[in-house]
Short mmCIF file of C-alpha atoms in Angstrom, two decimals:
data_model
loop_
_atom_site.label_atom_id
_atom_site.label_comp_id
_atom_site.label_asym_id
_atom_site.label_seq_id
_atom_site.Cartn_x
_atom_site.Cartn_y
_atom_site.Cartn_z
CA UNK A 1 -11.88 0.09 25.09
CA UNK A 2 -10.00 2.41 22.94
CA UNK A 3 -8.35 5.61 24.23
CA UNK A 4 -7.23 8.48 22.58
CA UNK A 5 -5.51 10.69 25.42
CA UNK A 6 -3.01 13.50 26.05
CA UNK A 7 -0.36 13.49 28.70
CA UNK A 8 -0.29 14.02 31.84
CA UNK A 9 -2.53 11.38 32.89
CA UNK A 10 -4.43 11.55 36.13
CA UNK A 11 -4.87 8.82 38.55
CA UNK A 12 -8.54 8.34 38.16
CA UNK A 13 -7.73 7.88 34.55
CA UNK A 14 -5.19 5.39 34.90
CA UNK A 15 -7.49 3.30 37.15
CA UNK A 16 -9.87 3.06 34.22
CA UNK A 17 -7.37 0.84 32.04
CA UNK A 18 -7.89 -2.51 32.00
CA UNK A 19 -5.80 -5.33 30.69
CA UNK A 20 -6.33 -5.76 26.55
CA UNK A 21 -7.44 -1.92 26.46
CA UNK A 22 -5.53 -0.03 23.29
CA UNK A 23 -4.42 3.48 23.89
CA UNK A 24 -3.01 6.12 21.49
CA UNK A 25 -0.89 8.71 23.22
CA UNK A 26 -0.10 11.93 22.62
CA UNK A 27 2.45 14.35 24.60
CA UNK A 28 5.86 14.18 26.09
CA UNK A 29 7.52 11.00 26.89
CA UNK A 30 11.24 10.20 27.66
CA UNK A 31 13.30 7.25 26.92
CA UNK A 32 15.25 5.40 29.77
CA UNK A 33 16.77 1.74 29.67
CA UNK A 34 19.09 0.22 31.91
CA UNK A 35 21.88 2.78 32.30
CA UNK A 36 19.34 5.67 32.40
CA UNK A 37 17.26 4.18 35.25
CA UNK A 38 20.34 3.55 37.18
CA UNK A 39 21.80 7.14 36.61
CA UNK A 40 18.44 8.92 37.20
CA UNK A 41 18.25 7.00 40.43
CA UNK A 42 21.52 8.27 41.63
CA UNK A 43 21.27 11.87 40.42
CA UNK A 44 19.94 14.22 43.15
CA UNK A 45 18.28 16.74 41.02
CA UNK A 46 16.86 15.73 37.55
CA UNK A 47 16.92 18.27 34.86
CA UNK A 48 13.46 17.28 33.65
CA UNK A 49 10.03 16.51 35.33
CA UNK A 50 9.41 12.80 34.63
CA UNK A 51 6.11 13.11 36.59
CA UNK A 52 4.29 14.66 33.56
CA UNK A 53 5.71 12.45 30.88
CA UNK A 54 5.55 8.77 29.54
CA UNK A 55 8.22 6.26 30.49
CA UNK A 56 9.61 4.80 27.09
CA UNK A 57 11.96 1.53 27.54
CA UNK A 58 13.66 2.56 24.19
CA UNK A 59 17.21 2.88 22.72
CA UNK A 60 16.66 4.82 19.65
CA UNK A 61 18.49 5.10 16.49
CA UNK A 62 19.15 8.83 16.13
CA UNK A 63 20.89 10.99 13.44
CA UNK A 64 22.40 14.17 13.74
CA UNK A 65 21.57 17.08 11.26
CA UNK A 66 22.25 20.59 11.05
CA UNK A 67 18.89 21.64 12.81
CA UNK A 68 19.31 18.94 15.67
CA UNK A 69 18.48 15.38 15.79
CA UNK A 70 16.13 13.13 13.50
CA UNK A 71 14.64 10.00 14.73
CA UNK A 72 15.32 7.19 12.45
CA UNK A 73 14.05 4.14 14.29
CA UNK A 74 12.72 3.66 17.47
CA UNK A 75 10.58 0.89 18.77
CA UNK A 76 10.52 -0.34 22.38
CA UNK A 77 13.48 -2.44 23.98
CA UNK A 78 12.76 -5.42 26.63
CA UNK A 79 11.47 -4.32 29.63
CA UNK A 80 12.27 -7.17 31.87
CA UNK A 81 16.13 -5.98 32.26
CA UNK A 82 14.42 -2.72 34.10
CA UNK A 83 12.72 -4.94 36.59
CA UNK A 84 15.47 -4.18 39.25
CA UNK A 85 15.06 -0.65 39.08
CA UNK A 86 11.34 -0.07 38.41
CA UNK A 87 9.63 0.01 41.96
CA UNK A 88 11.80 2.33 43.14
CA UNK A 89 11.89 4.42 39.84
CA UNK A 90 8.00 4.90 39.93
CA UNK A 91 7.81 5.67 43.89
CA UNK A 92 10.68 8.48 43.25
CA UNK A 93 9.80 9.76 39.74
CA UNK A 94 6.02 9.18 39.97
CA UNK A 95 5.35 8.08 36.24
CA UNK A 96 1.70 7.22 35.38
CA UNK A 97 2.39 5.14 32.01
CA UNK A 98 5.13 2.72 30.72
CA UNK A 99 5.75 1.90 27.35
CA UNK A 100 7.73 -1.36 26.66
CA UNK A 101 7.79 -4.55 25.41
CA UNK A 102 7.87 -8.27 26.65
CA UNK A 103 6.09 -7.17 30.17
CA UNK A 104 7.61 -6.79 33.71
CA UNK A 105 7.85 -9.05 36.81
CA UNK A 106 5.98 -9.32 40.07
CA UNK A 107 7.79 -6.34 41.62
CA UNK A 108 6.56 -3.77 39.24
CA UNK A 109 3.12 -5.38 38.98
CA UNK A 110 2.66 -4.40 42.89
CA UNK A 111 4.31 -1.06 42.17
CA UNK A 112 1.87 -0.23 39.59
CA UNK A 113 -0.92 -0.92 41.98
CA UNK A 114 0.79 0.95 44.78
CA UNK A 115 1.95 3.95 42.62
CA UNK A 116 -1.27 4.01 40.14
CA UNK A 117 0.66 3.45 37.05
CA UNK A 118 -0.06 1.30 33.97
CA UNK A 119 2.47 -0.66 31.88
CA UNK A 120 1.41 -1.05 27.91
CA UNK A 121 2.91 -3.07 25.28
CA UNK A 122 4.18 -1.51 21.60
CA UNK A 123 5.18 -3.97 19.09
CA UNK A 124 8.71 -4.75 19.36
CA UNK A 125 10.97 -4.12 16.61
CA UNK A 126 8.54 -1.74 14.69
CA UNK A 127 11.15 0.99 15.10
CA UNK A 128 10.46 2.62 11.54
CA UNK A 129 6.63 2.93 12.43
CA UNK A 130 7.42 4.21 15.88
CA UNK A 131 9.64 6.60 14.56
CA UNK A 132 7.31 8.20 12.35
CA UNK A 133 4.76 9.20 15.18
CA UNK A 134 7.53 11.02 16.90
CA UNK A 135 6.87 14.62 16.22
CA UNK A 136 9.68 16.23 17.54
CA UNK A 137 12.93 15.62 19.76
CA UNK A 138 12.71 18.62 22.58
CA UNK A 139 15.98 17.27 24.34
CA UNK A 140 18.52 14.70 25.33
CA UNK A 141 20.38 14.26 28.79
CA UNK A 142 23.52 12.28 29.62
CA UNK A 143 24.25 11.77 25.81
CA UNK A 144 28.27 12.06 26.26
CA UNK A 145 28.20 9.94 29.43
CA UNK A 146 25.69 7.21 28.06
CA UNK A 147 25.80 7.18 24.19
CA UNK A 148 22.98 7.13 22.01
CA UNK A 149 21.11 3.88 23.12
CA UNK A 150 21.29 4.58 26.90
CA UNK A 151 20.83 8.48 26.90
CA UNK A 152 17.49 9.86 27.90
CA UNK A 153 15.67 11.33 24.94
CA UNK A 154 12.58 13.67 25.40
CA UNK A 155 10.21 13.05 22.63
CA UNK A 156 6.84 14.74 21.55
CA UNK A 157 4.51 12.06 20.25
CA UNK A 158 1.35 12.16 18.37
CA UNK A 159 -1.27 9.47 18.48
CA UNK A 160 1.43 6.97 19.47
CA UNK A 161 0.03 3.55 19.44
CA UNK A 162 -1.87 1.06 19.49
CA UNK A 163 -0.44 0.73 22.97
CA UNK A 164 -2.00 -2.39 24.60
CA UNK A 165 -2.84 -2.32 28.19
CA UNK A 166 -0.62 -5.31 29.48
CA UNK A 167 -0.51 -4.85 33.14
CA UNK A 168 -2.94 -2.44 34.76
CA UNK A 169 -2.95 -0.91 38.16
CA UNK A 170 -5.14 -3.33 39.53
CA UNK A 171 -2.85 -6.52 39.47
CA UNK A 172 -3.93 -7.75 36.38
CA UNK A 173 -1.43 -9.08 33.45
CA UNK A 174 -1.97 -10.06 29.97
CA UNK A 175 1.20 -12.34 30.47
CA UNK A 176 -0.24 -14.44 32.92
CA UNK A 177 -3.27 -15.59 30.74
CA UNK B 1 41.02 -4.86 -7.52
CA UNK B 2 38.96 -1.62 -6.43
CA UNK B 3 39.00 -2.30 -2.57
CA UNK B 4 37.01 0.90 -2.17
CA UNK B 5 34.35 -0.30 -4.48
CA UNK B 6 34.04 -3.71 -2.27
CA UNK B 7 33.71 -1.60 0.93
CA UNK B 8 30.94 0.22 -0.54
CA UNK B 9 29.58 -3.14 -1.32
CA UNK B 10 29.70 -4.03 1.99
CA UNK B 11 27.88 -1.11 3.15
CA UNK B 12 24.92 -2.17 0.66
CA UNK B 13 24.98 -5.39 1.85
CA UNK B 14 24.49 -4.47 5.63
CA UNK B 15 21.73 -1.53 4.30
CA UNK B 16 20.09 -4.56 2.42
CA UNK B 17 19.98 -6.60 5.95
CA UNK B 18 19.12 -3.71 7.82
CA UNK B 19 16.11 -2.48 5.62
CA UNK B 20 14.50 -5.33 3.76
CA UNK B 21 13.62 -8.36 5.43
CA UNK B 22 14.13 -11.68 3.34
CA UNK B 23 10.71 -12.71 1.45
CA UNK B 24 10.50 -16.25 3.31
CA UNK B 25 10.18 -14.27 6.39
CA UNK B 26 7.83 -11.60 4.96
CA UNK B 27 5.52 -14.69 3.76
CA UNK B 28 5.75 -16.25 6.98
CA UNK B 29 4.56 -13.19 8.85
CA UNK B 30 1.74 -12.60 6.48
CA UNK B 31 0.54 -16.05 7.05
CA UNK B 32 0.57 -15.77 10.65
CA UNK B 33 -1.72 -12.62 10.00
CA UNK B 34 -4.13 -14.68 8.40
CA UNK B 35 -4.51 -16.80 11.14
CA UNK B 36 -4.20 -14.50 14.12
CA UNK B 37 -7.16 -12.61 15.67
CA UNK B 38 -7.54 -9.69 18.30
CA UNK B 39 -4.40 -8.01 19.78
CA UNK B 40 -2.18 -10.99 18.36
CA UNK B 41 -3.53 -9.61 14.84
CA UNK B 42 -2.72 -6.02 15.54
CA UNK B 43 1.13 -6.78 16.42
CA UNK B 44 1.41 -8.48 13.17
CA UNK B 45 -0.25 -5.92 11.46
CA UNK B 46 2.20 -3.37 12.98
CA UNK B 47 5.23 -5.73 12.10
CA UNK B 48 4.20 -5.77 8.42
CA UNK B 49 3.26 -2.22 8.02
CA UNK B 50 6.92 -1.44 9.68
CA UNK B 51 8.68 -4.15 7.22
CA UNK B 52 7.05 -1.82 4.43
CA UNK B 53 7.75 1.54 5.68
CA UNK B 54 11.40 0.41 6.28
CA UNK B 55 12.05 -0.86 2.98
CA UNK B 56 10.19 2.17 1.28
CA UNK B 57 12.43 4.59 3.23
CA UNK B 58 15.61 2.49 3.38
CA UNK B 59 15.49 2.99 6.98
CA UNK B 60 16.55 0.18 9.52
CA UNK B 61 13.08 -1.78 10.54
CA UNK B 62 14.36 -2.20 14.18
CA UNK B 63 16.55 0.61 16.21
CA UNK B 64 18.34 -2.36 17.41
CA UNK B 65 20.60 -2.56 14.55
CA UNK B 66 22.50 -5.49 16.12
CA UNK B 67 25.91 -6.60 16.58
CA UNK B 68 27.27 -6.83 12.92
CA UNK B 69 27.60 -10.31 12.20
CA UNK B 70 29.12 -12.11 9.31
CA UNK B 71 29.51 -15.54 7.90
CA UNK B 72 32.02 -15.58 5.03
CA UNK B 73 33.03 -18.39 2.97
CA UNK B 74 36.34 -17.55 1.10
CA UNK B 75 36.99 -19.46 -2.09
CA UNK B 76 40.67 -20.40 -1.79
CA UNK B 77 41.62 -18.93 -5.34
CA UNK B 78 40.41 -15.48 -4.42
CA UNK B 79 43.52 -12.99 -4.87
CA UNK B 80 43.12 -10.87 -1.89
CA UNK B 81 41.97 -12.82 0.97
CA UNK B 82 44.05 -10.76 3.53
CA UNK B 83 42.21 -7.39 2.71
CA UNK B 84 38.96 -8.95 3.48
CA UNK B 85 39.07 -8.24 7.26
CA UNK B 86 39.85 -4.66 6.82
CA UNK B 87 37.14 -4.25 4.15
CA UNK B 88 34.42 -5.51 6.32
CA UNK B 89 35.38 -3.43 9.31
CA UNK B 90 35.86 -0.41 7.46
CA UNK B 91 32.49 -1.01 5.73
CA UNK B 92 30.89 -1.50 9.14
CA UNK B 93 32.26 1.80 10.27
CA UNK B 94 31.06 3.70 7.09
CA UNK B 95 27.65 1.86 7.35
CA UNK B 96 27.23 3.34 10.93
CA UNK B 97 27.29 6.91 9.67
CA UNK B 98 25.93 6.55 6.37
CA UNK B 99 22.88 4.21 6.75
CA UNK B 100 22.75 4.83 9.82
CA UNK B 101 23.10 2.27 12.48
CA UNK B 102 22.86 2.43 16.15
CA UNK B 103 26.25 2.50 17.66
CA UNK B 104 25.93 -1.02 19.62
CA UNK B 105 29.59 -1.95 20.70
CA UNK B 106 30.09 -1.04 24.42
CA UNK B 107 33.28 -1.78 26.58
CA UNK B 108 31.94 -4.25 29.24
CA UNK B 109 34.63 -3.03 31.92
CA UNK B 110 34.25 0.80 31.18
CA UNK B 111 30.77 0.87 29.82
CA UNK B 112 31.93 3.05 26.87
CA UNK B 113 30.34 3.04 23.52
CA UNK B 114 32.73 2.68 20.69
CA UNK B 115 30.49 4.78 18.48
CA UNK B 116 31.28 2.81 15.37
CA UNK B 117 29.89 -0.77 15.83
CA UNK B 118 33.47 -2.00 15.94
CA UNK B 119 35.56 -3.32 18.86
CA UNK B 120 37.09 -6.31 20.28
CA UNK B 121 36.06 -9.18 18.34
CA UNK B 122 33.49 -7.20 16.55
CA UNK B 123 32.40 -7.20 13.50
CA UNK B 124 31.88 -11.03 14.59
CA UNK B 125 33.09 -12.93 11.54
CA UNK B 126 33.10 -16.33 11.12
CA UNK B 127 35.48 -17.46 8.37
CA UNK B 128 35.38 -20.74 6.19
CA UNK B 129 36.58 -22.04 3.17
CA UNK B 130 35.70 -23.52 -0.12
CA UNK B 131 36.75 -24.17 -3.91
CA UNK B 132 36.85 -21.75 -6.20
CA UNK B 133 37.62 -17.79 -6.41
CA UNK B 134 34.38 -16.16 -5.27
CA UNK B 135 33.96 -14.94 -1.52
CA UNK B 136 30.16 -15.17 -0.28
CA UNK B 137 29.50 -13.24 2.46
CA UNK B 138 26.22 -13.60 4.92
CA UNK B 139 25.36 -10.36 6.85
CA UNK B 140 23.47 -11.48 9.95
CA UNK B 141 22.79 -8.51 12.29
CA UNK B 142 22.08 -9.94 15.80
CA UNK B 143 19.90 -7.94 17.74
CA UNK B 144 20.40 -8.11 21.65
CA UNK B 145 16.70 -8.48 23.00
CA UNK B 146 16.84 -11.85 21.31
CA UNK B 147 20.21 -12.87 21.71
CA UNK B 148 19.58 -12.66 25.62
CA UNK B 149 17.28 -15.51 25.32
CA UNK B 150 19.80 -17.96 24.21
CA UNK B 151 20.65 -21.07 26.23
CA UNK B 152 23.04 -23.74 26.71
CA UNK B 153 21.73 -27.23 27.97
CA UNK B 154 24.45 -29.55 28.93
CA UNK B 155 22.01 -32.50 29.45
CA UNK B 156 22.53 -36.11 30.69
CA UNK B 157 22.87 -38.46 27.45
CA UNK B 158 20.00 -40.65 29.24
CA UNK B 159 17.58 -38.01 28.54
CA UNK B 160 17.71 -38.66 24.94
CA UNK B 161 16.01 -36.71 22.05
CA UNK B 162 13.00 -36.39 24.03
CA UNK B 163 14.80 -34.77 27.06
CA UNK B 164 16.19 -32.28 24.20
CA UNK B 165 12.64 -31.40 22.99
CA UNK B 166 11.44 -30.83 26.39
CA UNK B 167 14.52 -28.54 26.99
CA UNK B 168 13.90 -26.25 24.15
CA UNK B 169 10.28 -26.17 24.78
CA UNK B 170 10.66 -25.12 28.45
CA UNK B 171 13.09 -22.40 27.52
CA UNK B 172 11.02 -21.03 24.80
CA UNK B 173 8.28 -20.93 27.36
CA UNK B 174 10.29 -19.02 29.63
CA UNK B 175 11.68 -16.32 27.57
CA UNK B 176 8.02 -15.72 26.71
CA UNK B 177 7.44 -12.40 25.00
CA UNK B 178 11.13 -11.13 25.66
CA UNK B 179 12.63 -12.24 22.21
CA UNK B 180 10.13 -10.24 20.31
CA UNK B 181 8.09 -13.34 18.95
CA UNK B 182 7.18 -14.72 16.52
CA UNK B 183 10.82 -15.68 16.43
CA UNK B 184 13.02 -18.26 14.66
CA UNK B 185 14.60 -20.70 16.84
CA UNK B 186 17.98 -22.24 15.97
CA UNK B 187 19.04 -25.55 17.97
CA UNK B 188 22.59 -27.30 17.76
CA UNK B 189 22.27 -30.59 19.22
CA UNK B 190 26.05 -32.33 19.99
CA UNK B 191 29.27 -31.34 19.41
CA UNK B 192 30.58 -29.56 22.42
CA UNK B 193 29.22 -26.32 24.52
CA UNK B 194 30.56 -23.84 21.89
CA UNK B 195 29.81 -26.06 18.86
CA UNK B 196 26.03 -26.68 19.83
CA UNK B 197 25.55 -22.97 20.40
CA UNK B 198 27.67 -22.09 17.03
CA UNK B 199 25.30 -24.84 15.15
CA UNK B 200 22.47 -23.19 16.65
CA UNK B 201 23.15 -19.84 15.39
CA UNK B 202 24.19 -21.22 11.88
CA UNK B 203 20.73 -23.01 11.80
CA UNK B 204 19.28 -19.63 11.49
CA UNK B 205 20.71 -18.83 8.36
CA UNK B 206 18.56 -21.09 6.47
CA UNK B 207 15.19 -19.56 5.13
CA UNK B 208 12.14 -19.70 7.33
CA UNK B 209 10.26 -22.85 5.86
CA UNK B 210 12.97 -24.86 4.65
CA UNK B 211 13.33 -28.05 6.70
CA UNK B 212 16.58 -30.07 7.60
CA UNK B 213 17.47 -32.48 5.00
CA UNK B 214 17.58 -35.40 7.59
CA UNK B 215 13.81 -36.73 7.61
CA UNK B 216 13.99 -37.54 11.71
CA UNK B 217 15.53 -33.97 12.22
CA UNK B 218 12.70 -32.49 9.71
CA UNK B 219 10.01 -34.15 11.68
CA UNK B 220 11.59 -32.97 15.23
CA UNK B 221 11.49 -29.30 13.87
CA UNK B 222 7.69 -29.59 12.91
CA UNK B 223 6.98 -31.11 16.26
CA UNK B 224 8.80 -28.27 18.03
CA UNK B 225 6.78 -25.82 15.83
CA UNK B 226 3.43 -27.00 16.85
CA UNK B 227 4.42 -27.77 20.72
CA UNK B 228 5.80 -23.95 21.15
CA UNK B 229 3.08 -22.59 19.30
CA UNK B 230 0.63 -24.48 21.61
CA UNK B 231 1.90 -22.50 24.28
CA UNK B 232 -0.30 -19.49 23.32
CA UNK B 233 2.55 -17.13 23.87
CA UNK B 234 1.77 -15.33 20.64
CA UNK B 235 3.16 -12.34 18.71
CA UNK B 236 5.11 -10.18 21.59
CA UNK B 237 3.91 -12.27 24.06
CA UNK B 238 0.42 -10.93 24.30
CA UNK B 239 -1.42 -14.05 23.43
CA UNK B 240 -1.96 -15.79 20.09
CA UNK B 241 -1.27 -18.88 17.60
CA UNK B 242 2.46 -17.67 16.57
CA UNK B 243 5.06 -17.75 18.91
CA UNK B 244 7.58 -19.34 16.48
CA UNK B 245 7.76 -18.84 12.72
CA UNK B 246 9.89 -21.73 12.55
CA UNK B 247 12.45 -24.15 14.26
CA UNK B 248 15.53 -25.02 12.67
CA UNK B 249 17.69 -28.09 13.92
CA UNK B 250 21.49 -28.83 13.20
CA UNK B 251 23.54 -31.75 14.64
CA UNK B 252 27.00 -32.68 15.44
CA UNK B 253 28.36 -35.73 16.75
CA UNK B 254 28.78 -35.79 20.71
CA UNK B 255 31.08 -36.78 23.09
CA UNK B 256 29.61 -40.25 24.83
CA UNK B 257 29.26 -38.36 28.01
CA UNK B 258 27.67 -35.23 26.98
CA UNK B 259 24.65 -34.11 25.10
CA UNK B 260 25.03 -30.37 24.60
CA UNK B 261 21.88 -28.27 23.28
CA UNK B 262 22.70 -24.92 22.01
CA UNK B 263 19.66 -22.64 21.38
CA UNK B 264 19.79 -19.36 19.26
CA UNK B 265 16.91 -17.49 19.32
CA UNK B 266 16.15 -14.65 16.49
CA UNK B 267 13.49 -12.08 16.52
CA UNK B 268 10.69 -11.73 13.93
CA UNK B 269 13.14 -9.21 12.37
CA UNK B 270 15.25 -12.52 11.00
CA UNK B 271 17.35 -10.20 8.88
CA UNK B 272 19.97 -11.76 6.60
CA UNK B 273 21.55 -10.46 3.15
CA UNK B 274 24.18 -12.08 0.84
CA UNK B 275 26.88 -10.83 -1.21
CA UNK B 276 29.21 -12.31 -3.64
CA UNK B 277 32.77 -10.82 -4.61
CA UNK B 278 34.16 -12.08 -7.70
CA UNK B 279 38.05 -12.40 -8.24
CA UNK B 280 38.14 -9.50 -10.20
CA UNK B 281 36.58 -7.40 -7.52
CA UNK B 282 33.05 -7.07 -8.85
CA UNK B 283 30.33 -7.86 -6.68
CA UNK B 284 26.39 -8.51 -5.98
CA UNK B 285 24.19 -7.90 -3.01
CA UNK B 286 21.13 -10.04 -2.92
#
């Protein structure tokens, strides 16, 4: 199946997704790599609401301009590095969709089922292509502390995809085939 | 000699590597596109589209612009050898702003980003010498995702070359979708621990599709390509026929007690660019 959807996504929509489905996503997403996961989990009050957004494993290449920030290249980073954080992260922040590459482990697979979330894969390294689907940079958090790749960037995306449903909310994984 | 001009040459060299994939890699990806179907085909399609877009807009094809890595061959009659390290380092700093590159150098103790792609031992430069007066520089920006899949095996000599093959195949299956397949795999066999890894990385400088001149090694390369691709890991680990675009092997003589095997992995963005600096300071990037 191919879906064209706008965030936020409800649980009953997430449950419909099956491994191999294709999604084109519009709405607000936030980037988080290792340091951002760690920082968010150790911060009492987060300055934005992650539950309405997609979680993007990404450390973008940005350029500062007079008007703000431009996205130069922004493909996904290796998701397996976030395995040590993701179960707790989903529990606390109630994220419904993850975008990454390479897949995740058993703990995340179980957490996807428990907290009703889906893991999708975008083509690794396709940074220029991905950047062109990001319409707007809404905000950035922890930039000074974490630096460009590790900061949390809030992006507005349009028809972002094709995202391949790689791990669904029913315990199935494309990587196990 | 105009050192400022050579420095702009270094920026052009890095720009070429970051924004334009070598023809041999593009050709291999196009061949993969033809044989793949379904999800695997969509991945290769996105990769090819991305390569085109990056080249046209002169933007880094991947947000991970890598650790700036250079292999330099100095003609011993080049008149300004002592300036080279500074020129390359300053070139990297300026390229970071101009191209731009993602600031990728982090202090492992303080986690502080140096913000200009330089730092302790970075840019990472391998120096070599040759006859003549030209300097040849290869820019080889190395991404973190594929570098994380590097492996060193200190095998027992008794397992022989068959054991080496099994080790490489097992490790590439374990790496699965993590290094952004289809990858190019460099394997260094022999030497010591560090030399085998270095040979593995140097093997990645060879164009995709070019076999080792040694017939036995060339046959082993072909066998490994077939066997790794049989795993079905496929582009991005989502399943398919193309897990590696190529396997390159180099050898060194080993200690009787050791059989080191160093594996270096390069993502599909097998970025390489070449520069020649002549003795009068003029340069070419290709």
